[in-house]
Amino acid sequence: MKIRNILVKKGKTTKPKDNKLSETYFISAFPKSGSSFISLVLADLLKFQLVDIVYSHFREQDLYLPKMEGYKHVSTISKHHTLATVPNIDILKDYCVKPVVLVRNLHDVIISLRDHISKTLRWPHFDVPCDFNEWEESRQFDFLIDLAIPWYIHFYVSWKKQYLNKKMDILFINYEDFNKNPLSVFKTMLEFLGHDFQNQDIEKSIEKVKLMAKSKNRINKGVLGRGEAFLTPSQKERILYYTGYYPDIDFKEIL
């Protein structure tokens, strides 16, 4: 039984004849894959509200039905690091939402994640030791490979299985493609979502977001290939080892 139907029976919400939201777009992304910047550009271009539809950022970012109901009649865009679990997929299907999934090379993810965690000393999926910044760089990378990479692989596999099983319309976007040609990637996303904009309009929104405070647009180094340069062969091999548990999934686009 669908989650929304269960809540209806419990009197938590009402069930309209049409579950479709006003106009809602959802981005599920690898952390450190440019999702903040991309969602800001789309929100500016489409004139949509950028909203959260999860209960909290400091836990698994599962979709939170009361928040989705609250934005039912508002055109919104949301970006979260959400796994393609059965409950999350049921909610997206129930509301007729087509997800865009952002992924990135796992070697580069490790470097960007280290840069981020060294500033915050917190992460939703594991505890960060208070002396993390006193460690040797190689130990920091080892820590993140062992604790973060399994979650990233879980994320990727969950969405790829939905895509391969043709459970719903899903658009995968690779950060490397976005970094090299953002205009082309935005046009691909907009077409998938049913919109057509002139290049100059897209470029105008891109430039507008670039001028925002760094704390908002989250623009970081975004340099491709840092993982290849900084990780040792044995560290890269360990990342590859984790992917071996899923021989039916092609990991080439994130390795």
Short mmCIF file of C-alpha atoms in Angstrom, two decimals:
data_model
loop_
_atom_site.label_atom_id
_atom_site.label_comp_id
_atom_site.label_asym_id
_atom_site.label_seq_id
_atom_site.Cartn_x
_atom_site.Cartn_y
_atom_site.Cartn_z
CA MET A 1 0.00 0.00 0.00
CA LYS A 2 1.33 3.43 -0.86
CA ILE A 3 2.56 5.59 2.04
CA ARG A 4 0.21 8.42 1.18
CA ASN A 5 -2.80 6.10 1.28
CA ILE A 6 -1.76 4.91 4.74
CA LEU A 7 -1.69 8.50 5.99
CA VAL A 8 -5.08 9.15 4.45
CA LYS A 9 -6.56 6.22 6.37
CA LYS A 10 -5.05 7.58 9.58
CA GLY A 11 -6.54 10.99 8.93
CA LYS A 12 -3.14 12.68 8.53
CA THR A 13 -3.93 14.17 5.15
CA THR A 14 -6.62 14.36 2.53
CA LYS A 15 -6.49 12.49 -0.73
CA PRO A 16 -7.50 14.56 -3.74
CA LYS A 17 -8.62 13.10 -7.03
CA ASP A 18 -5.33 14.21 -8.57
CA ASN A 19 -2.15 13.64 -6.56
CA LYS A 20 0.00 15.63 -8.96
CA LEU A 21 1.68 18.62 -7.36
CA SER A 22 1.39 22.09 -8.88
CA GLU A 23 4.78 21.78 -10.58
CA THR A 24 7.50 20.15 -8.56
CA TYR A 25 11.00 19.17 -9.65
CA PHE A 26 13.25 17.00 -7.55
CA ILE A 27 17.03 16.61 -7.72
CA SER A 28 18.64 13.76 -5.84
CA ALA A 29 22.39 14.21 -5.77
CA PHE A 30 25.71 12.90 -4.63
CA PRO A 31 26.96 15.27 -1.94
CA LYS A 32 29.62 17.54 -3.53
CA SER A 33 28.22 17.23 -7.06
CA GLY A 34 27.13 20.81 -7.74
CA SER A 35 23.50 20.34 -6.70
CA SER A 36 23.25 23.66 -4.84
CA PHE A 37 24.40 25.66 -7.84
CA ILE A 38 22.27 23.71 -10.31
CA SER A 39 19.10 24.00 -8.22
CA LEU A 40 19.61 27.74 -7.74
CA VAL A 41 19.95 28.30 -11.48
CA LEU A 42 16.84 26.25 -12.22
CA ALA A 43 14.85 28.05 -9.52
CA ASP A 44 15.89 31.44 -10.90
CA LEU A 45 15.18 30.46 -14.48
CA LEU A 46 11.80 28.86 -13.79
CA LYS A 47 10.82 31.35 -11.04
CA PHE A 48 10.15 28.44 -8.68
CA GLN A 49 10.58 28.35 -4.92
CA LEU A 50 13.62 26.37 -3.75
CA VAL A 51 12.37 24.32 -0.80
CA ASP A 52 13.26 21.41 1.46
CA ILE A 53 11.02 18.36 1.37
CA VAL A 54 12.92 16.22 3.88
CA TYR A 55 12.58 16.17 7.65
CA SER A 56 16.24 16.98 8.35
CA HIS A 57 19.57 17.31 6.58
CA PHE A 58 21.43 15.55 9.39
CA ARG A 59 20.02 12.08 8.87
CA GLU A 60 19.04 10.03 5.83
CA GLN A 61 17.29 12.56 3.61
CA ASP A 62 14.08 10.66 3.03
CA LEU A 63 11.15 12.52 1.54
CA TYR A 64 8.83 13.93 4.20
CA LEU A 65 5.22 13.76 3.16
CA PRO A 66 3.85 16.60 5.35
CA LYS A 67 6.28 19.03 3.73
CA MET A 68 5.33 17.86 0.25
CA GLU A 69 1.68 18.35 1.12
CA GLY A 70 2.48 21.86 2.36
CA TYR A 71 3.89 22.82 -1.05
CA LYS A 72 1.13 21.09 -2.95
CA HIS A 73 -0.07 24.20 -4.76
CA VAL A 74 3.31 25.92 -5.12
CA SER A 75 5.76 25.50 -8.00
CA THR A 76 8.92 24.23 -6.34
CA ILE A 77 12.32 22.72 -6.91
CA SER A 78 14.09 20.65 -4.26
CA LYS A 79 17.53 19.11 -4.06
CA HIS A 80 18.49 16.48 -1.54
CA HIS A 81 20.78 13.50 -1.08
CA THR A 82 17.98 10.96 -1.18
CA LEU A 83 18.26 7.23 -1.73
CA ALA A 84 15.89 5.49 -4.14
CA THR A 85 14.25 3.41 -1.44
CA VAL A 86 10.82 1.90 -1.98
CA PRO A 87 9.05 4.51 0.22
CA ASN A 88 10.80 7.42 -1.53
CA ILE A 89 10.02 6.04 -4.99
CA ASP A 90 6.40 5.43 -4.01
CA ILE A 91 6.05 9.06 -2.93
CA LEU A 92 7.62 10.39 -6.14
CA LYS A 93 5.36 8.18 -8.24
CA ASP A 94 2.31 9.12 -6.18
CA TYR A 95 2.98 12.80 -6.89
CA CYS A 96 4.05 12.26 -10.52
CA VAL A 97 7.53 13.71 -9.93
CA LYS A 98 10.34 12.81 -12.35
CA PRO A 99 13.72 12.91 -10.55
CA VAL A 100 17.00 14.25 -11.86
CA VAL A 101 19.95 12.37 -10.35
CA LEU A 102 23.37 14.04 -10.09
CA VAL A 103 26.50 11.89 -9.78
CA ARG A 104 30.24 12.50 -9.83
CA ASN A 105 33.56 10.68 -10.12
CA LEU A 106 34.14 8.96 -6.77
CA HIS A 107 37.86 9.80 -6.68
CA ASP A 108 37.09 13.51 -6.94
CA VAL A 109 34.26 13.14 -4.42
CA ILE A 110 36.74 12.00 -1.78
CA ILE A 111 38.89 15.11 -2.20
CA SER A 112 35.93 17.52 -2.16
CA LEU A 113 34.40 15.73 0.80
CA ARG A 114 37.68 15.99 2.74
CA ASP A 115 37.82 19.73 2.03
CA HIS A 116 34.24 20.14 3.29
CA ILE A 117 34.55 17.98 6.38
CA SER A 118 37.81 19.61 7.42
CA LYS A 119 35.81 22.85 7.81
CA THR A 120 32.65 21.47 9.41
CA LEU A 121 33.79 18.33 11.27
CA ARG A 122 30.32 16.89 10.78
CA TRP A 123 28.54 14.62 8.34
CA PRO A 124 25.10 13.02 8.49
CA HIS A 125 26.17 9.44 7.77
CA PHE A 126 29.00 9.00 10.27
CA ASP A 127 30.73 10.70 13.19
CA VAL A 128 33.80 12.73 12.30
CA PRO A 129 36.62 12.42 14.87
CA CYS A 130 37.42 15.76 16.52
CA ASP A 131 41.10 15.39 15.62
CA PHE A 132 40.39 14.75 11.93
CA ASN A 133 42.36 17.83 10.84
CA GLU A 134 45.42 16.60 12.71
CA TRP A 135 45.60 13.41 10.67
CA GLU A 136 47.89 12.78 7.74
CA GLU A 137 46.16 13.47 4.44
CA SER A 138 46.34 9.82 3.40
CA ARG A 139 44.59 8.76 6.64
CA GLN A 140 41.81 11.28 6.00
CA PHE A 141 41.29 9.79 2.55
CA ASP A 142 41.33 6.25 3.97
CA PHE A 143 38.68 7.23 6.52
CA LEU A 144 36.39 8.68 3.86
CA ILE A 145 36.88 5.76 1.49
CA ASP A 146 35.91 3.31 4.24
CA LEU A 147 32.98 5.26 5.69
CA ALA A 148 31.63 7.49 2.90
CA ILE A 149 32.13 5.50 -0.28
CA PRO A 150 29.77 2.65 0.73
CA TRP A 151 26.94 5.21 1.10
CA TYR A 152 27.73 6.76 -2.30
CA ILE A 153 27.65 3.32 -3.89
CA HIS A 154 24.36 2.54 -2.14
CA PHE A 155 22.94 5.80 -3.54
CA TYR A 156 24.14 5.07 -7.07
CA VAL A 157 22.96 1.46 -7.09
CA SER A 158 19.53 2.36 -5.72
CA TRP A 159 18.86 4.88 -8.49
CA LYS A 160 20.46 2.80 -11.25
CA LYS A 161 18.25 -0.16 -10.40
CA GLN A 162 15.16 2.03 -10.69
CA TYR A 163 16.42 3.32 -14.01
CA LEU A 164 17.37 -0.11 -15.40
CA ASN A 165 14.09 -1.65 -14.30
CA LYS A 166 12.24 1.22 -16.01
CA LYS A 167 10.31 1.91 -12.82
CA MET A 168 10.06 5.62 -13.59
CA ASP A 169 11.48 8.39 -15.78
CA ILE A 170 14.91 9.32 -14.38
CA LEU A 171 17.56 11.62 -15.85
CA PHE A 172 21.15 11.02 -14.78
CA ILE A 173 23.49 14.00 -14.94
CA ASN A 174 27.24 13.64 -14.55
CA TYR A 175 29.09 16.44 -12.74
CA GLU A 176 31.99 16.15 -15.17
CA ASP A 177 29.69 16.91 -18.11
CA PHE A 178 28.19 19.83 -16.20
CA ASN A 179 31.62 21.22 -15.35
CA LYS A 180 32.72 21.11 -18.99
CA ASN A 181 29.52 22.37 -20.61
CA PRO A 182 26.95 23.71 -18.14
CA LEU A 183 24.72 25.26 -20.83
CA SER A 184 24.30 21.92 -22.60
CA VAL A 185 23.50 20.13 -19.34
CA PHE A 186 20.92 22.73 -18.32
CA LYS A 187 19.23 22.41 -21.71
CA THR A 188 19.10 18.62 -21.27
CA MET A 189 17.56 18.96 -17.79
CA LEU A 190 15.03 21.54 -18.92
CA GLU A 191 13.98 19.42 -21.87
CA PHE A 192 13.52 16.42 -19.56
CA LEU A 193 11.35 18.56 -17.29
CA GLY A 194 9.30 19.86 -20.21
CA HIS A 195 10.75 23.34 -20.67
CA ASP A 196 12.48 25.14 -23.52
CA PHE A 197 14.57 28.26 -22.85
CA GLN A 198 16.81 30.34 -25.05
CA ASN A 199 20.54 29.99 -24.43
CA GLN A 200 20.87 33.62 -23.36
CA ASP A 201 18.21 33.17 -20.68
CA ILE A 202 20.00 30.15 -19.24
CA GLU A 203 23.35 31.92 -19.34
CA LYS A 204 21.84 34.95 -17.60
CA SER A 205 20.64 32.79 -14.70
CA ILE A 206 24.01 31.02 -14.51
CA GLU A 207 25.82 34.35 -14.21
CA LYS A 208 23.32 35.63 -11.64
CA VAL A 209 23.90 32.61 -9.39
CA LYS A 210 27.67 32.90 -9.78
CA LEU A 211 27.46 36.39 -8.26
CA MET A 212 25.63 35.14 -5.16
CA ALA A 213 27.47 34.76 -1.86
CA LYS A 214 29.58 31.61 -1.73
CA SER A 215 27.65 30.50 1.34
CA LYS A 216 24.55 30.33 -0.86
CA ASN A 217 25.72 29.10 -4.26
CA ARG A 218 28.24 26.71 -2.66
CA ILE A 219 30.75 27.21 -5.46
CA ASN A 220 33.92 25.38 -4.47
CA LYS A 221 37.03 24.41 -6.37
CA GLY A 222 35.17 22.05 -8.70
CA VAL A 223 38.45 20.96 -10.29
CA LEU A 224 38.23 17.72 -12.26
CA GLY A 225 40.88 15.04 -11.76
CA ARG A 226 42.03 15.93 -8.23
CA GLY A 227 41.21 12.42 -7.06
CA GLU A 228 43.39 10.93 -9.74
CA ALA A 229 46.25 13.15 -8.59
CA PHE A 230 45.86 12.82 -4.79
CA LEU A 231 44.69 9.26 -4.17
CA THR A 232 47.19 6.41 -4.17
CA PRO A 233 46.77 3.36 -6.45
CA SER A 234 45.78 1.24 -3.44
CA GLN A 235 43.12 3.78 -2.39
CA LYS A 236 41.64 3.78 -5.89
CA GLU A 237 41.69 0.00 -5.83
CA ARG A 238 39.71 -0.02 -2.58
CA ILE A 239 37.04 2.17 -4.12
CA LEU A 240 36.88 -0.21 -7.09
CA TYR A 241 36.66 -3.16 -4.68
CA TYR A 242 33.44 -1.84 -3.14
CA THR A 243 31.79 -1.62 -6.55
CA GLY A 244 32.55 -5.31 -7.14
CA TYR A 245 29.66 -6.32 -4.89
CA TYR A 246 27.27 -5.20 -7.66
CA PRO A 247 28.45 -6.92 -10.87
CA ASP A 248 25.16 -6.11 -12.61
CA ILE A 249 25.72 -2.34 -12.27
CA ASP A 250 28.01 -0.37 -14.60
CA PHE A 251 30.03 2.10 -12.51
CA LYS A 252 32.09 3.56 -15.34
CA GLU A 253 30.50 7.01 -15.16
CA ILE A 254 31.61 7.46 -11.53
CA LEU A 255 35.07 5.84 -11.66
#
